[in-house]
Amino acid sequence: MPFYLRPRLFLWIGGVVVTSIAVYIFCQPSGIVLRQNIWADLTEAEAIEVLKYVHSASPELNLTAAINASLWDNFVHGIEVVHPNKEDALNFMAGISEHPPPRYARIAIHHGTSQEVYWDEYLLGPLPVSNETKIKPVEYHHRADLEHARNLVPDAASFKEWPYSIAQEVSDITQDLLQATINADGESNPDGLELTFRDPWVKDGHILRWCSFQRAGTRFGAGTLLPQGLYVKLDTTGRDPAKWKVLNWFYNGMLYNSTDEFRDAWRSPGFRKAPINRDGDWTRIEEPTSDVSSRDHPAPLMVHPGGARYQLYREAQYVSWMGFTFYWSFAQSTGVTLFDVRFRGERILYELGLQEAMSLYAGNDPIQGALAYLDSFFGMGRAMFELVPGYDCPIYADFMDTFIYDAERTQQRKRTICLFEYTADYPLQRHSTTFYVTISRNHYLVLRTTAVVGNYDYTVDYIFYLDGTIEFKVRASGYIQGAYFMPGESQEFGFRVHDQFATSMHDHIINFKVDLDIINSRNTLVKINIEPKTKSYSWSEGEPLSTMSLTRESISNETGFNWPANSETMYIVVNNETQNQWGENRGYRIMPGSGIGTPGHLVAKSPQSLGKSASWAFNDLWVTKQKDDEARSSSPRNAFNKDKPVVDFAQYVDGDNITQEDL
Ligand SMILES: *[C@@H]1O[C@H](CO)[C@@H](O)[C@H](O)[C@H]1NC(C)=O
Ligand SMILES: *[C@@H]1O[C@H](CO)[C@@H](O)[C@H](O)[C@H]1NC(C)=O
Ligand SMILES: *[C@@H]1O[C@H](CO)[C@@H](O)[C@H](O)[C@H]1NC(C)=O
Ligand SMILES: *[C@@H]1O[C@H](CO)[C@@H](O)[C@H](O)[C@H]1NC(C)=O
Ligand SMILES: *[C@@H]1O[C@H](CO)[C@@H](O)[C@H](O)[C@H]1NC(C)=O
Ligand SMILES: *[C@@H]1O[C@H](CO)[C@@H](O)[C@H](O)[C@H]1NC(C)=O
Ligand SMILES: *[C@@H]1O[C@H](CO)[C@@H](O)[C@H](O)[C@H]1NC(C)=O
């Protein structure tokens, strides 16, 4: 039987302190009912089983074992667990169904035998493999026009070698303009040149991409600070580099239509050269010396005198702390997701997890001017690096490993998740009178990961507070990706931060899915507006007074909306079929987060470099009806398929009635 302790009825408003804080602080969970984690990632044994099955049972896929495969073969590109349908999961968690929902794997296959290289996805299960196990293509609801997801850069090696050979052909020009040549054939001259690429796109059947010349740099990772202001546009249609073409060169504000045209211009008198962006001490992170003597003294440090106050069940990926309980699950594309988040036995959230991290840059050159990243492609879970105790997380934190299944091999990634309790430097509540003071310490629980996607480090936190608030927070660090400084132009898109280097403005929009279940899955989103009002009262003897009041409005259809100006609207998910003893609905307020300002949505209108791949970024908040076939707002395979994405979130918002529905 699940542990079920009926909590007192409060209006749960995240972030707003409610009355009975002392109750939360002194309450310990009086029992934990741990069920199998039905959302857990595939085990190594399951992954092996899946691979064996797909190799033996699917001759029509014509698979080559990854260890022997080239990009001209078909091979298993990725394996991921499929989360169970919500109703099945709830039945199991509630004990209505004794057996856990069947486990399935989703596998992505690289199809490399023809001119058009693509991925497609299959469902394989139930697991463990039995005579009932089957494999079938994943059906893309809403996306009848999509046959498969194209891979526009299938042959990573030739997609590098060929542009490098183009760069070698212009060595005389780069030597003159940039005083360097390309680091071809694996050379690693720090003052040599490398090429970086913006995602390719398809136009009139052609696969096009811009490349930027960057200095390699003496420090690993500083390359994004060293653009040289020279760019080349390539047509890499098809898989035969002999048929690829150089289209344009761009240098010092001039666009040239061919290499010959660029070379002629360079040779002609009056050709205008731009200064070089050189590496130097300015790309260092560490200060070489410090004359602040007190820096050598130990800094304040948090300690954990009595040991952890949470219960961590590593195998089950389950945590219990101060009445909160939750399971977590890991995926290579999205990192950590929480499931079945409860307070004192009562479910608050069915699911809470990152879906996609998008960034869109602006600038005056062909790279920065249209650069867009969808980081689940690189893998917000796959990119999780080892956390540093005492720096990323307190020294006393618990650290957990994750497993990556890559090219049919398992990689254990050590210490990629940490869990710890922390005490804020301010109290949760306080009050003093002449005769007494009441004050509560402010402890919170953090589950943290850091994904290092290229130059960026995203730290993703899930945080539980004693006032009932559950917060997710993303912090970005790492190196900026900036632009070659162009006087009079770069200032429109950033700030000059070195001799020939400017920042590049960009939006980071990170999408999370929040499946709140207030009491049960029948919920309503209510907008509470704070409005100016003029009202006369009997006690004002009829004189109209300028004041304000609340209006309540249920959102009846799936829609997107933004954080209001002046915080004049509150968004609250309630269950309007149950009330507390004073007749108020129980609910959770959705707030824009603490400490990092109000998160924004995309400023650019329908940028071509995103197409339909991230339409969730156009508003701050969306509400849709929960559907098992709308489990994620994005796909790691949206990246090269922006006009016909694998997941087109806009199609989820199709007018469903959402009053007292699963949201
Ligand atoms: C890889 O290729 C070698 C040589 O053809 C073969 O002996 C081996 O069985 C292959 N490995 C797998 C896992 O198929
Ligand atoms: C199977 O794949 C191989 C390359 O691994 C390819 O040469 C062959 O043509 C493919 N067979 C079919 C029927 O597609
Ligand atoms: C699968 O095998 C079991 C025995 O192991 C048998 O009872 C069952 O009928 C089989 N099912 C199918 C679909 O063949
Ligand atoms: C380069 O091509 C564009 C159109 O593609 C054309 O407008 C322009 O005149 C060309 N420039 C030169 C110098 O030929
Ligand atoms: C629940 O919501 C519906 C739809 O907005 C509304 O008609 C009804 O009055 C609400 N019930 C309660 C008890 O608030
Ligand atoms: C809202 O939902 C109702 C009921 O499903 C439907 O009839 C109506 O067309 C929807 N409205 C919009 C604007 O989609
Ligand atoms: C939406 O559903 C609720 C509850 O089922 C119902 O009361 C309401 O009339 C529906 N709204 C519309 C516009 O159909």
Tab-separated table of C-alpha atoms in Angstrom, residues 156-416:
chain	number	residue	atom	x	y	z
A	156	ALA	CA	31.983	14.223	-40.337
A	157	ALA	CA	35.488	13.532	-41.653
A	158	SER	CA	34.976	14.742	-45.213
A	159	PHE	CA	32.817	17.596	-43.953
A	160	LYS	CA	35.954	18.785	-42.213
A	161	GLU	CA	38.626	17.720	-44.698
A	162	TRP	CA	37.099	19.323	-47.743
A	163	PRO	CA	36.609	22.814	-46.265
A	164	TYR	CA	40.144	22.563	-44.845
A	165	SER	CA	41.421	21.814	-48.355
A	166	ILE	CA	39.580	24.930	-49.570
A	167	ALA	CA	41.280	26.897	-46.805
A	168	GLN	CA	44.646	25.463	-47.920
A	169	GLU	CA	43.999	26.686	-51.462
A	170	VAL	CA	43.822	30.226	-50.125
A	171	SER	CA	46.904	29.897	-47.872
A	172	ASP	CA	48.599	32.778	-49.682
A	173	ILE	CA	45.613	35.011	-48.901
A	174	THR	CA	45.248	33.909	-45.264
A	175	GLN	CA	49.009	34.286	-44.765
A	176	ASP	CA	48.732	37.871	-45.959
A	177	LEU	CA	45.448	38.841	-44.280
A	178	LEU	CA	45.618	36.769	-41.090
A	179	GLN	CA	49.337	35.946	-40.923
A	180	ALA	CA	48.471	32.273	-40.547
A	181	THR	CA	47.433	29.223	-42.520
A	182	ILE	CA	44.946	26.469	-41.838
A	183	ASN	CA	45.952	23.684	-39.441
A	184	ALA	CA	45.512	20.954	-42.040
A	185	ASP	CA	46.329	17.248	-41.551
A	186	GLY	CA	45.904	17.277	-37.792
A	187	GLU	CA	48.423	20.090	-37.240
A	188	SER	CA	47.870	21.867	-33.930
A	189	ASN	CA	49.677	25.175	-34.268
A	190	PRO	CA	48.023	27.484	-31.708
A	191	ASP	CA	48.592	30.436	-34.017
A	192	GLY	CA	47.234	28.454	-36.988
A	193	LEU	CA	43.688	28.610	-38.263
A	194	GLU	CA	40.721	26.317	-37.740
A	195	LEU	CA	37.289	26.420	-39.318
A	196	THR	CA	34.077	26.518	-37.334
A	197	PHE	CA	30.716	25.877	-38.892
A	198	ARG	CA	27.216	27.090	-38.514
A	199	ASP	CA	24.535	24.403	-38.883
A	200	PRO	CA	23.862	23.672	-42.531
A	201	TRP	CA	20.488	24.435	-44.028
A	202	VAL	CA	18.630	23.328	-47.132
A	203	LYS	CA	17.653	25.765	-49.863
A	204	ASP	CA	16.230	24.687	-53.220
A	205	GLY	CA	17.537	21.187	-52.594
A	206	HIS	CA	21.065	22.385	-51.801
A	207	ILE	CA	22.815	21.881	-48.469
A	208	LEU	CA	24.499	25.172	-47.610
A	209	ARG	CA	26.738	26.245	-44.783
A	210	TRP	CA	28.930	29.122	-43.696
A	211	CYS	CA	32.344	28.539	-42.110
A	212	SER	CA	34.393	30.973	-40.070
A	213	PHE	CA	38.180	31.147	-39.832
A	214	GLN	CA	39.217	31.137	-36.176
A	215	ARG	CA	42.664	31.086	-34.591
A	216	ALA	CA	43.220	27.778	-32.807
A	217	GLY	CA	44.362	29.532	-29.631
A	218	THR	CA	46.857	28.435	-27.005
A	219	ARG	CA	44.190	27.452	-24.506
A	220	PHE	CA	41.703	24.720	-25.082
A	221	GLY	CA	38.279	26.261	-25.266
A	222	ALA	CA	39.295	29.815	-26.167
A	223	GLY	CA	38.629	29.236	-29.875
A	224	THR	CA	35.235	30.930	-29.703
A	225	LEU	CA	37.070	34.140	-28.727
A	226	LEU	CA	39.256	34.139	-31.825
A	227	PRO	CA	37.180	34.711	-34.970
A	228	GLN	CA	39.333	36.258	-37.696
A	229	GLY	CA	36.704	38.035	-39.768
A	230	LEU	CA	37.017	35.761	-42.816
A	231	TYR	CA	34.118	33.532	-43.835
A	232	VAL	CA	33.382	31.122	-46.652
A	233	LYS	CA	30.044	29.728	-47.806
A	234	LEU	CA	29.927	26.187	-49.154
A	235	ASP	CA	27.469	24.027	-51.023
A	236	THR	CA	27.912	20.488	-49.653
A	237	THR	CA	24.988	18.791	-51.360
A	238	GLY	CA	25.342	15.027	-51.745
A	239	ARG	CA	28.095	12.833	-50.398
A	240	ASP	CA	30.792	13.291	-53.013
A	241	PRO	CA	33.166	16.120	-52.053
A	242	ALA	CA	34.235	16.330	-55.729
A	243	LYS	CA	30.804	17.814	-56.425
A	244	TRP	CA	30.865	20.356	-53.626
A	245	LYS	CA	31.287	24.034	-54.381
A	246	VAL	CA	32.633	27.205	-52.873
A	247	LEU	CA	29.920	29.822	-53.191
A	248	ASN	CA	31.023	33.014	-51.469
A	249	TRP	CA	33.710	34.644	-49.404
A	250	PHE	CA	33.029	37.394	-46.887
A	251	TYR	CA	35.768	39.673	-45.587
A	252	ASN	CA	35.797	43.178	-44.131
A	253	GLY	CA	32.180	43.812	-45.046
A	254	MET	CA	32.541	42.650	-48.679
A	255	LEU	CA	30.844	39.636	-50.226
A	256	TYR	CA	32.679	37.893	-53.083
A	257	ASN	CA	30.938	35.473	-55.418
A	258	SER	CA	33.826	33.066	-55.981
A	259	THR	CA	37.354	32.312	-54.863
A	260	ASP	CA	38.661	33.907	-58.062
A	261	GLU	CA	36.719	37.060	-57.415
A	262	PHE	CA	38.028	37.188	-53.850
A	263	ARG	CA	41.598	36.593	-55.041
A	264	ASP	CA	41.352	39.269	-57.747
A	265	ALA	CA	40.051	41.758	-55.232
A	266	TRP	CA	42.821	40.872	-52.771
A	267	ARG	CA	45.456	41.435	-55.492
A	268	SER	CA	44.015	44.709	-56.657
A	269	PRO	CA	45.398	47.939	-55.285
A	270	GLY	CA	43.411	49.572	-52.557
A	271	PHE	CA	42.182	46.285	-51.065
A	272	ARG	CA	41.316	47.068	-47.436
A	273	LYS	CA	42.732	44.758	-44.793
A	274	ALA	CA	41.275	44.439	-41.317
A	275	PRO	CA	43.366	43.969	-38.127
A	276	ILE	CA	44.027	40.493	-36.752
A	277	ASN	CA	42.369	39.063	-33.631
A	278	ARG	CA	45.319	37.485	-31.830
A	279	ASP	CA	45.350	35.194	-28.822
A	280	GLY	CA	47.086	36.408	-25.684
A	281	ASP	CA	46.817	36.604	-21.934
A	282	TRP	CA	43.361	38.080	-22.361
A	283	THR	CA	41.852	34.644	-23.078
A	284	ARG	CA	43.061	33.242	-19.745
A	285	ILE	CA	40.506	32.496	-17.063
A	286	GLU	CA	42.912	32.343	-14.108
A	287	GLU	CA	44.551	35.502	-12.914
A	288	PRO	CA	48.309	34.891	-13.124
A	289	THR	CA	49.065	36.731	-9.900
A	290	SER	CA	47.080	38.173	-7.075
A	291	ASP	CA	48.028	41.029	-4.842
A	292	VAL	CA	44.966	40.595	-2.625
A	293	SER	CA	46.641	38.945	0.370
A	294	SER	CA	43.454	37.721	2.094
A	295	ARG	CA	42.690	35.529	-0.915
A	296	ASP	CA	45.023	32.920	0.559
A	297	HIS	CA	42.929	32.579	3.727
A	298	PRO	CA	40.284	29.850	3.792
A	299	ALA	CA	36.854	31.066	2.683
A	300	PRO	CA	33.658	30.239	4.626
A	301	LEU	CA	32.523	26.689	4.077
A	302	MET	CA	29.259	24.794	4.614
A	303	VAL	CA	29.476	21.673	6.771
A	304	HIS	CA	27.049	18.852	7.381
A	305	PRO	CA	27.547	17.978	11.039
A	306	GLY	CA	24.966	15.239	11.424
A	307	GLY	CA	25.178	13.649	7.976
A	308	ALA	CA	22.544	13.774	5.276
A	309	ARG	CA	18.970	14.519	6.336
A	310	TYR	CA	17.592	13.093	3.124
A	311	GLN	CA	17.209	9.451	2.217
A	312	LEU	CA	18.849	8.634	-1.082
A	313	TYR	CA	18.008	5.321	-2.769
A	314	ARG	CA	20.666	5.153	-5.461
A	315	GLU	CA	19.409	2.008	-7.187
A	316	ALA	CA	15.861	3.274	-7.393
A	317	GLN	CA	16.954	6.850	-8.127
A	318	TYR	CA	14.611	8.018	-5.399
A	319	VAL	CA	14.937	10.760	-2.800
A	320	SER	CA	12.985	11.629	0.320
A	321	TRP	CA	13.537	14.896	2.168
A	322	MET	CA	11.344	16.716	4.694
A	323	GLY	CA	8.150	15.248	3.324
A	324	PHE	CA	9.076	15.633	-0.356
A	325	THR	CA	9.736	12.479	-2.364
A	326	PHE	CA	10.613	12.013	-6.007
A	327	TYR	CA	12.141	9.663	-8.542
A	328	TRP	CA	14.566	10.787	-11.189
A	329	SER	CA	15.343	9.477	-14.611
A	330	PHE	CA	18.226	10.243	-16.968
A	331	ALA	CA	18.271	10.618	-20.757
A	332	GLN	CA	21.145	11.412	-23.070
A	333	SER	CA	19.253	14.119	-24.921
A	334	THR	CA	17.667	15.915	-21.970
A	335	GLY	CA	19.557	15.042	-18.789
A	336	VAL	CA	17.618	14.548	-15.579
A	337	THR	CA	13.819	14.494	-15.294
A	338	LEU	CA	11.881	14.183	-12.040
A	339	PHE	CA	8.850	11.932	-11.753
A	340	ASP	CA	6.111	11.435	-9.188
A	341	VAL	CA	7.062	14.364	-6.982
A	342	ARG	CA	5.028	14.167	-3.781
A	343	PHE	CA	4.658	16.041	-0.580
A	344	ARG	CA	3.728	13.854	2.391
A	345	GLY	CA	2.529	11.131	0.094
A	346	GLU	CA	0.365	13.323	-2.095
A	347	ARG	CA	1.446	13.835	-5.679
A	348	ILE	CA	2.138	17.414	-6.801
A	349	LEU	CA	3.986	16.791	-10.049
A	350	TYR	CA	3.883	13.818	-12.319
A	351	GLU	CA	6.843	15.032	-14.359
A	352	LEU	CA	9.301	17.910	-14.356
A	353	GLY	CA	12.146	18.022	-16.816
A	354	LEU	CA	14.220	19.938	-19.298
A	355	GLN	CA	13.138	19.487	-22.906
A	356	GLU	CA	15.420	21.654	-24.987
A	357	ALA	CA	18.041	24.388	-24.682
A	358	MET	CA	17.975	26.757	-27.617
A	359	SER	CA	20.129	29.756	-28.366
A	360	LEU	CA	19.829	32.224	-31.188
A	361	TYR	CA	22.573	34.747	-31.953
A	362	ALA	CA	22.559	38.087	-33.705
A	363	GLY	CA	25.447	39.837	-35.389
A	364	ASN	CA	26.696	41.440	-38.570
A	365	ASP	CA	28.692	38.520	-39.939
A	366	PRO	CA	27.433	35.355	-41.649
A	367	ILE	CA	28.007	33.156	-38.581
A	368	GLN	CA	26.747	35.276	-35.694
A	369	GLY	CA	23.991	36.785	-37.825
A	370	ALA	CA	22.030	33.547	-38.152
A	371	LEU	CA	23.432	31.114	-35.626
A	372	ALA	CA	20.954	28.882	-33.795
A	373	TYR	CA	21.655	25.936	-31.545
A	374	LEU	CA	19.308	23.228	-30.298
A	375	ASP	CA	21.415	21.591	-27.639
A	376	SER	CA	19.451	18.371	-27.156
A	377	PHE	CA	21.079	17.424	-30.479
A	378	PHE	CA	24.449	17.386	-28.730
A	379	GLY	CA	22.735	15.900	-25.694
A	380	MET	CA	22.084	17.832	-22.514
A	381	GLY	CA	22.579	14.490	-20.719
A	382	ARG	CA	25.366	13.212	-22.898
A	383	ALA	CA	27.254	16.473	-22.286
A	384	MET	CA	27.064	16.101	-18.498
A	385	PHE	CA	30.588	16.289	-17.077
A	386	GLU	CA	32.036	15.231	-13.749
A	387	LEU	CA	31.186	17.706	-11.006
A	388	VAL	CA	33.938	19.061	-8.778
A	389	PRO	CA	33.278	18.485	-5.064
A	390	GLY	CA	33.702	21.648	-3.066
A	391	TYR	CA	33.164	23.814	-6.159
A	392	ASP	CA	30.223	22.603	-8.225
A	393	CYS	CA	28.529	21.097	-5.178
A	394	PRO	CA	29.406	21.114	-1.474
A	395	ILE	CA	32.116	18.699	-0.432
A	396	TYR	CA	29.553	16.653	1.534
A	397	ALA	CA	27.148	16.209	-1.407
A	398	ASP	CA	26.215	12.779	-2.711
A	399	PHE	CA	27.461	12.172	-6.243
A	400	MET	CA	25.839	9.808	-8.734
A	401	ASP	CA	27.054	8.372	-12.053
A	402	THR	CA	25.206	8.149	-15.348
A	403	PHE	CA	25.528	5.735	-18.259
A	404	ILE	CA	25.775	6.673	-21.909
A	405	TYR	CA	25.083	4.176	-24.700
A	406	ASP	CA	27.086	5.273	-27.645
A	407	ALA	CA	27.877	3.327	-30.799
A	408	GLU	CA	26.899	0.123	-28.996
A	409	ARG	CA	29.261	0.799	-26.128
A	410	THR	CA	28.519	1.726	-22.557
A	411	GLN	CA	30.317	4.612	-20.956
A	412	GLN	CA	30.034	5.238	-17.275
A	413	ARG	CA	30.170	8.948	-16.553
A	414	LYS	CA	31.322	9.423	-12.991
A	415	ARG	CA	29.819	11.922	-10.576
A	416	THR	CA	27.598	13.699	-13.071
